[in-house]
Coordinates of C-alpha atoms and ligand atoms in Angstrom, one line a residue:
M1 CA 144.7 82.0 123.7
I2 CA 145.0 85.7 122.8
D3 CA 142.0 88.0 122.5
L4 CA 143.0 90.0 119.4
K5 CA 141.2 93.0 121.0
D6 CA 143.7 93.0 123.9
L7 CA 146.4 94.0 121.5
E8 CA 147.4 97.4 120.3
Y9 CA 147.7 97.9 116.6
H10 CA 151.5 97.5 116.4
E11 CA 151.3 94.5 118.7
L12 CA 148.7 92.9 116.3
Q13 CA 151.2 93.5 113.5
T14 CA 154.0 91.8 115.3
F15 CA 151.7 88.9 116.4
L16 CA 150.5 88.3 112.8
T17 CA 153.9 88.6 111.3
E18 CA 155.1 85.9 113.8
Q19 CA 152.3 83.7 112.6
G20 CA 153.7 84.1 109.0
E21 CA 151.0 86.5 107.8
P22 CA 151.8 89.3 105.4
K23 CA 152.0 92.9 106.6
F24 CA 148.7 94.1 105.3
R25 CA 146.8 91.5 107.4
A26 CA 146.9 93.6 110.5
K27 CA 145.0 96.4 108.9
Q28 CA 142.3 94.0 107.5
I29 CA 141.8 92.2 110.8
F30 CA 141.9 95.3 113.0
S31 CA 139.1 96.9 111.1
W32 CA 136.9 93.7 111.3
L33 CA 137.4 93.6 115.0
Y34 CA 136.0 97.1 115.6
K35 CA 133.1 96.5 113.2
G36 CA 131.9 93.9 115.7
V37 CA 132.6 90.6 113.9
E38 CA 132.2 87.7 116.3
H39 CA 133.9 84.9 114.4
F40 CA 136.9 84.6 111.9
S41 CA 134.3 83.3 109.4
E42 CA 132.9 86.7 109.1
M43 CA 136.2 88.1 107.9
T44 CA 135.4 87.6 104.3
N45 CA 138.6 88.9 102.8
L46 CA 140.6 86.2 104.5
S47 CA 141.2 82.9 102.9
K48 CA 139.7 79.8 104.6
Q49 CA 143.3 78.5 105.4
T50 CA 144.2 81.8 107.0
R51 CA 141.1 81.8 109.2
E52 CA 141.6 78.2 110.3
R53 CA 145.3 78.9 111.1
L54 CA 144.3 81.9 113.2
E55 CA 141.6 80.1 115.1
Q56 CA 144.3 77.8 116.5
V57 CA 146.1 80.6 118.3
C58 CA 143.8 83.5 119.0
F59 CA 140.1 84.5 119.3
V60 CA 137.7 87.3 119.0
S61 CA 136.0 88.1 122.3
T62 CA 132.3 89.0 122.4
L63 CA 129.7 90.3 124.9
K64 CA 126.2 89.1 125.2
I65 CA 123.3 91.5 125.8
R66 CA 121.6 89.9 128.8
K67 CA 119.1 92.8 129.3
K68 CA 118.4 96.0 127.6
L69 CA 116.3 98.8 129.1
V70 CA 115.3 101.9 127.3
S71 CA 114.2 105.0 129.2
E72 CA 110.7 106.3 128.3
I73 CA 111.7 109.7 129.5
D74 CA 114.8 110.5 127.4
G75 CA 115.7 107.4 125.3
T76 CA 118.7 106.5 127.5
V77 CA 119.6 102.8 127.0
K78 CA 121.1 100.7 129.8
Y79 CA 122.7 97.4 128.8
L80 CA 123.5 94.5 131.1
F81 CA 126.3 92.8 129.3
E82 CA 127.4 89.2 130.0
L83 CA 131.2 88.6 129.8
E84 CA 132.6 85.3 128.6
D85 CA 133.2 84.1 132.2
G86 CA 129.5 84.7 133.1
N87 CA 130.0 88.0 135.1
C88 CA 127.9 90.9 134.1
I89 CA 128.5 94.6 133.9
E90 CA 126.4 97.6 132.9
S91 CA 126.9 100.3 130.3
V92 CA 124.7 103.2 129.4
V93 CA 124.2 105.0 126.1
M94 CA 122.8 108.6 126.3
R95 CA 121.4 110.7 123.5
Y96 CA 122.6 114.2 123.2
K97 CA 122.1 116.8 120.5
H98 CA 125.7 116.3 119.4
G99 CA 125.4 112.5 119.2
L100 CA 125.5 109.4 121.2
S101 CA 127.6 109.1 124.3
I102 CA 128.4 105.8 126.1
C103 CA 129.3 105.4 129.8
I104 CA 131.4 102.3 130.2
S105 CA 132.6 100.2 133.0
S106 CA 136.3 99.3 133.7
Q107 CA 136.0 96.6 136.4
V108 CA 133.6 94.0 137.6
G109 CA 132.6 95.8 140.8
C110 CA 134.9 98.3 142.6
R111 CA 137.1 98.3 145.6
M112 CA 137.1 102.0 146.4
G113 CA 134.3 101.9 148.9
C114 CA 132.7 105.3 148.3
N115 CA 129.7 105.1 150.7
F116 CA 127.2 106.7 148.4
C117 CA 127.8 104.6 145.3
A118 CA 126.2 101.3 144.3
S119 CA 129.1 100.0 142.1
T120 CA 131.3 99.3 145.2
I121 CA 128.8 97.2 147.0
G122 CA 130.3 93.7 147.2
G123 CA 133.7 94.9 146.2
R124 CA 135.8 94.2 143.1
L125 CA 135.8 90.8 141.4
R126 CA 138.3 91.5 138.7
N127 CA 139.6 94.0 136.2
L128 CA 138.1 94.1 132.7
T129 CA 140.5 93.3 129.9
T130 CA 141.2 95.8 127.2
G131 CA 138.9 93.8 124.9
E132 CA 136.1 93.8 127.4
I133 CA 136.3 97.5 127.9
I134 CA 136.1 98.3 124.1
N135 CA 133.5 95.6 123.5
Q136 CA 131.0 97.7 125.4
I137 CA 131.2 100.3 122.7
I138 CA 131.5 97.9 119.8
F139 CA 128.4 95.9 120.8
A140 CA 126.2 98.8 121.8
Q141 CA 127.0 100.4 118.5
K142 CA 126.2 97.2 116.6
D143 CA 122.9 96.8 118.5
L144 CA 121.8 100.4 118.0
G145 CA 123.0 100.6 114.4
E146 CA 124.3 104.1 115.1
R147 CA 127.7 105.5 115.7
I148 CA 128.8 106.4 119.2
S149 CA 130.9 109.5 119.2
N150 CA 131.6 110.2 122.9
V151 CA 132.9 108.0 125.6
V152 CA 132.9 108.5 129.4
M153 CA 134.7 106.1 131.7
M154 CA 132.2 106.7 134.5
G155 CA 130.5 103.3 134.8
I156 CA 131.4 100.5 137.2
G157 CA 134.9 100.5 138.6
E158 CA 137.9 102.8 139.1
P159 CA 139.6 103.1 135.7
L160 CA 142.9 104.1 137.3
D161 CA 142.9 100.9 139.4
N162 CA 143.0 99.0 136.1
Y163 CA 145.7 101.3 134.6
E164 CA 147.4 99.2 132.0
N165 CA 144.2 97.9 130.4
V166 CA 142.6 101.3 130.4
V167 CA 145.6 102.9 128.7
R168 CA 145.6 100.3 126.0
F169 CA 141.9 100.8 125.6
L170 CA 142.4 104.5 125.1
K171 CA 145.0 103.9 122.3
N172 CA 142.7 101.4 120.5
V173 CA 139.5 103.4 120.8
N174 CA 141.3 106.3 119.2
H175 CA 143.1 104.4 116.5
P176 CA 141.9 105.5 113.0
E177 CA 141.7 101.8 111.8
G178 CA 139.7 101.0 115.0
L179 CA 136.8 103.1 116.3
G180 CA 138.5 106.4 115.5
I181 CA 137.0 108.3 118.5
G182 CA 139.0 111.4 119.2
Y183 CA 140.7 111.8 122.6
R184 CA 138.9 115.1 123.0
H185 CA 135.6 113.1 122.9
I186 CA 136.7 110.9 125.8
S187 CA 136.4 111.6 129.6
L188 CA 138.0 109.5 132.3
S189 CA 136.7 109.8 135.8
T190 CA 138.7 108.9 138.9
C191 CA 138.1 108.9 142.6
G192 CA 141.6 110.4 143.0
L193 CA 144.5 107.8 142.8
V194 CA 147.1 110.4 142.9
D195 CA 150.1 108.3 141.8
K196 CA 148.1 107.2 138.7
I197 CA 146.9 110.7 137.8
R198 CA 150.6 111.7 137.7
Q199 CA 151.3 108.7 135.5
L200 CA 148.4 109.5 133.2
A201 CA 149.7 113.1 132.8
E202 CA 153.0 111.7 131.4
E203 CA 151.0 109.7 128.7
D204 CA 149.7 113.2 127.4
F205 CA 146.4 112.0 126.0
P206 CA 144.2 115.0 125.3
I207 CA 141.3 113.4 127.1
T208 CA 139.2 115.1 129.8
L209 CA 140.1 114.1 133.3
S210 CA 137.1 114.1 135.7
V211 CA 138.0 114.0 139.4
S212 CA 135.3 112.9 142.0
L213 CA 136.0 115.5 144.6
H214 CA 132.6 115.6 146.3
A215 CA 133.9 117.6 149.3
P216 CA 135.8 120.8 150.1
N217 CA 137.9 119.4 152.9
N218 CA 139.4 116.2 154.4
E219 CA 136.9 115.9 157.2
I220 CA 133.9 115.6 154.9
R221 CA 135.7 113.7 152.2
N222 CA 137.0 111.2 154.7
S223 CA 133.5 110.5 155.8
M224 CA 132.4 109.7 152.2
M225 CA 135.5 108.2 150.4
P226 CA 138.0 105.8 152.0
V227 CA 140.5 106.7 149.2
N228 CA 140.9 110.1 150.9
Q229 CA 142.8 108.5 153.8
K230 CA 145.5 107.6 151.4
Y231 CA 145.4 110.6 149.1
P232 CA 144.0 113.7 151.0
V233 CA 142.5 116.7 149.3
E234 CA 145.8 118.7 149.3
E235 CA 147.7 116.0 147.5
L236 CA 144.8 115.3 145.1
L237 CA 144.6 119.0 144.1
A238 CA 148.3 119.3 143.8
A239 CA 148.3 116.4 141.3
C240 CA 145.4 118.0 139.5
R241 CA 147.3 121.3 139.2
D242 CA 150.3 119.4 137.8
Y243 CA 148.1 117.5 135.4
L244 CA 146.7 120.7 134.1
E245 CA 150.1 122.2 133.7
K246 CA 151.4 119.2 131.8
T247 CA 148.5 118.6 129.5
G248 CA 146.9 122.1 129.3
R249 CA 143.5 120.3 129.7
R250 CA 140.9 121.8 132.0
I251 CA 139.9 119.5 134.8
S252 CA 136.4 118.6 135.6
F253 CA 135.4 118.1 139.2
E254 CA 132.4 116.0 140.1
Y255 CA 130.5 116.9 143.2
A256 CA 127.6 114.8 144.3
L257 CA 125.4 117.0 146.3
I258 CA 124.2 115.2 149.4
H259 CA 121.8 117.0 151.7
G260 CA 123.2 117.9 155.0
V261 CA 126.6 116.3 154.2
N262 CA 128.3 118.6 151.7
D263 CA 125.7 121.1 150.5
R264 CA 125.9 123.9 153.1
D265 CA 126.7 127.5 152.1
R266 CA 130.0 127.2 153.8
D267 CA 130.9 124.1 151.8
A268 CA 130.3 126.0 148.6
R269 CA 132.5 128.9 149.8
E270 CA 135.3 126.5 151.0
L271 CA 135.2 124.7 147.6
A272 CA 135.5 127.9 145.7
Q273 CA 138.4 129.0 147.8
R274 CA 140.1 125.6 147.3
L275 CA 139.8 125.6 143.5
R276 CA 140.4 129.3 142.9
G277 CA 142.7 130.1 140.1
M278 CA 142.6 126.7 138.6
L279 CA 141.3 126.1 135.1
C280 CA 138.4 123.8 135.9
H281 CA 134.7 123.1 135.8
I282 CA 132.5 121.9 138.6
N283 CA 129.9 119.3 137.8
L284 CA 127.2 119.2 140.5
I285 CA 125.4 115.9 140.6
P286 CA 122.3 115.8 142.9
V287 CA 122.9 112.5 144.7
N288 CA 121.1 109.6 143.1
P289 CA 119.2 107.2 145.2
V290 CA 120.9 103.9 146.1
K291 CA 118.6 101.5 148.0
E292 CA 121.3 100.3 150.4
R293 CA 122.1 103.9 151.3
N294 CA 120.1 106.6 153.0
Y295 CA 121.3 109.7 151.4
Q296 CA 118.9 112.5 150.3
K297 CA 119.3 115.1 147.8
G298 CA 118.4 118.7 148.5
T299 CA 115.4 120.5 146.9
E300 CA 115.8 122.0 143.4
Q301 CA 116.0 125.4 145.2
E302 CA 118.9 124.3 147.5
I303 CA 120.8 122.8 144.6
R304 CA 120.5 126.0 142.5
R305 CA 121.5 128.0 145.6
F306 CA 124.7 126.0 145.9
Q307 CA 125.5 126.5 142.2
K308 CA 124.9 130.2 142.4
L309 CA 127.1 130.6 145.4
L310 CA 129.9 129.0 143.3
T311 CA 129.3 131.1 140.2
D312 CA 129.0 134.3 142.2
L313 CA 132.5 133.4 143.5
G314 CA 133.7 133.2 139.9
M315 CA 133.6 129.4 139.5
N316 CA 132.4 127.6 136.5
A317 CA 129.7 125.2 137.9
T318 CA 126.8 123.4 136.2
V319 CA 124.2 120.9 137.5
R320 CA 124.4 117.6 135.6
R321 CA 121.2 116.7 133.9
E322 CA 119.8 113.4 135.2
L323 CA 119.3 110.8 132.4
G324 CA 117.7 107.4 132.5
S325 CA 116.2 107.9 136.0
D326 CA 113.4 105.4 135.3
I327 CA 115.9 102.6 134.6
S328 CA 118.5 103.3 137.3
A329 CA 121.0 104.4 134.8
S330 CA 122.3 107.5 136.6
C331 CA 125.6 108.2 138.2
G332 CA 126.4 105.8 141.0
Q333 CA 123.5 103.4 140.3
L334 CA 125.3 100.9 138.1
R335 CA 126.3 97.6 139.6
K336 CA 127.8 94.3 138.8
Q337 CA 125.5 91.4 138.7
S338 CA 125.9 87.7 138.8
M339 CA 124.1 85.3 136.4
E340 CA 121.5 84.4 139.0
E341 CA 120.6 88.1 139.7
A342 CA 120.5 89.0 136.0
Ligands
SAH401 N1 135.5 105.3 140.1 C1 135.5 106.4 139.2 C2 134.5 106.3 138.1 C3 133.0 106.3 138.5 S1 132.3 107.7 137.8 C4 135.2 107.7 140.0 O1 135.0 107.6 141.2 O2 135.3 108.8 139.5 C5 130.8 107.8 138.6 C6 130.6 109.1 139.2 O3 129.3 109.1 139.9 C7 131.6 109.4 140.2 O4 131.9 110.8 140.3 C8 130.9 109.0 141.5 O5 131.5 109.5 142.6 C9 129.5 109.5 141.2 N2 128.6 108.8 142.1 C10 128.6 107.7 142.8 N3 127.5 107.4 143.4 C11 126.7 108.5 143.2 C12 125.3 108.7 143.6 N4 124.6 107.9 144.4 N5 124.8 109.9 143.1 C13 125.5 110.7 142.3 N6 126.7 110.5 141.9 C14 127.3 109.4 142.3

């Protein structure tokens, strides 16, 4: 059975034509899907016969809200969504002046093994389908009754390790008959899968690429992120420079500041030297606590000092505001959960 939300618009057109449906049917059904209908019976402009015919060959996937936590500090909402196979993933909606932004997951778990991140504990169970990725937006929007205007792929999983489904997702989320969210309102974060960054550059979507750099050199990066053994800093930065050249889009580097690991003055200087001359932004994230790990963040003063060293050296660096800290909704704190745990 086909989940209609796994199909791109033109594929839906082909599929429906093959089912003997008229051409305008794709437009009708596509817009129902992204409004969050859960059954064909809700597609009220389709005849009963059409609905019954379609039910035989395809379905509309849904997500169930298993748990919903709302931060008392800043109104951030964390959802624990249950997938149709019983696995659970997390998504977070953040409130900004410019509107709602959702942080979504791309896999059930993660196999990248970064040793400061909760999402990778227990490894990766499977990729999310295109429909499951987009459902996080559809069902959060439906639950909140408000439009979500920005999307960050910074939840559980490595999006570029689920490349095909993520690219389909990007096309559908942007489609005017679907959610119509502009590429410029979408960020995708990667731990640095160099071959996939190069492939993504060829797609030429004007999204923002965020790269989890976290260290100025291979020695430190190797100690934090196994992916660096395969794609060392030099290769990663070369791919970022090529991406920038191809797309003209500024790269955003994420740098989780961990006390005594990567937050010394010389780390800031080396980082500035490494990134000099590149159109980029450095997003400093004071490391968030993960109970299985023992990393500490520096004091506010130490964090500001690191930032100032960078800006004094001409770099564009800001400290990411921490949202949803009372509900473990911050970077690196999202995790897959099984039914029993949920
Ligand atoms: N796999 C992708 C998407 C995850 S994005 C990636 O690695 O980019 C989540 C961001 O939060 C990444 O930059 C990740 O490195 C960062 N992160 C993970 N654990 C963290 C922690 N404990 N504190 C702060 N940031 C963390």
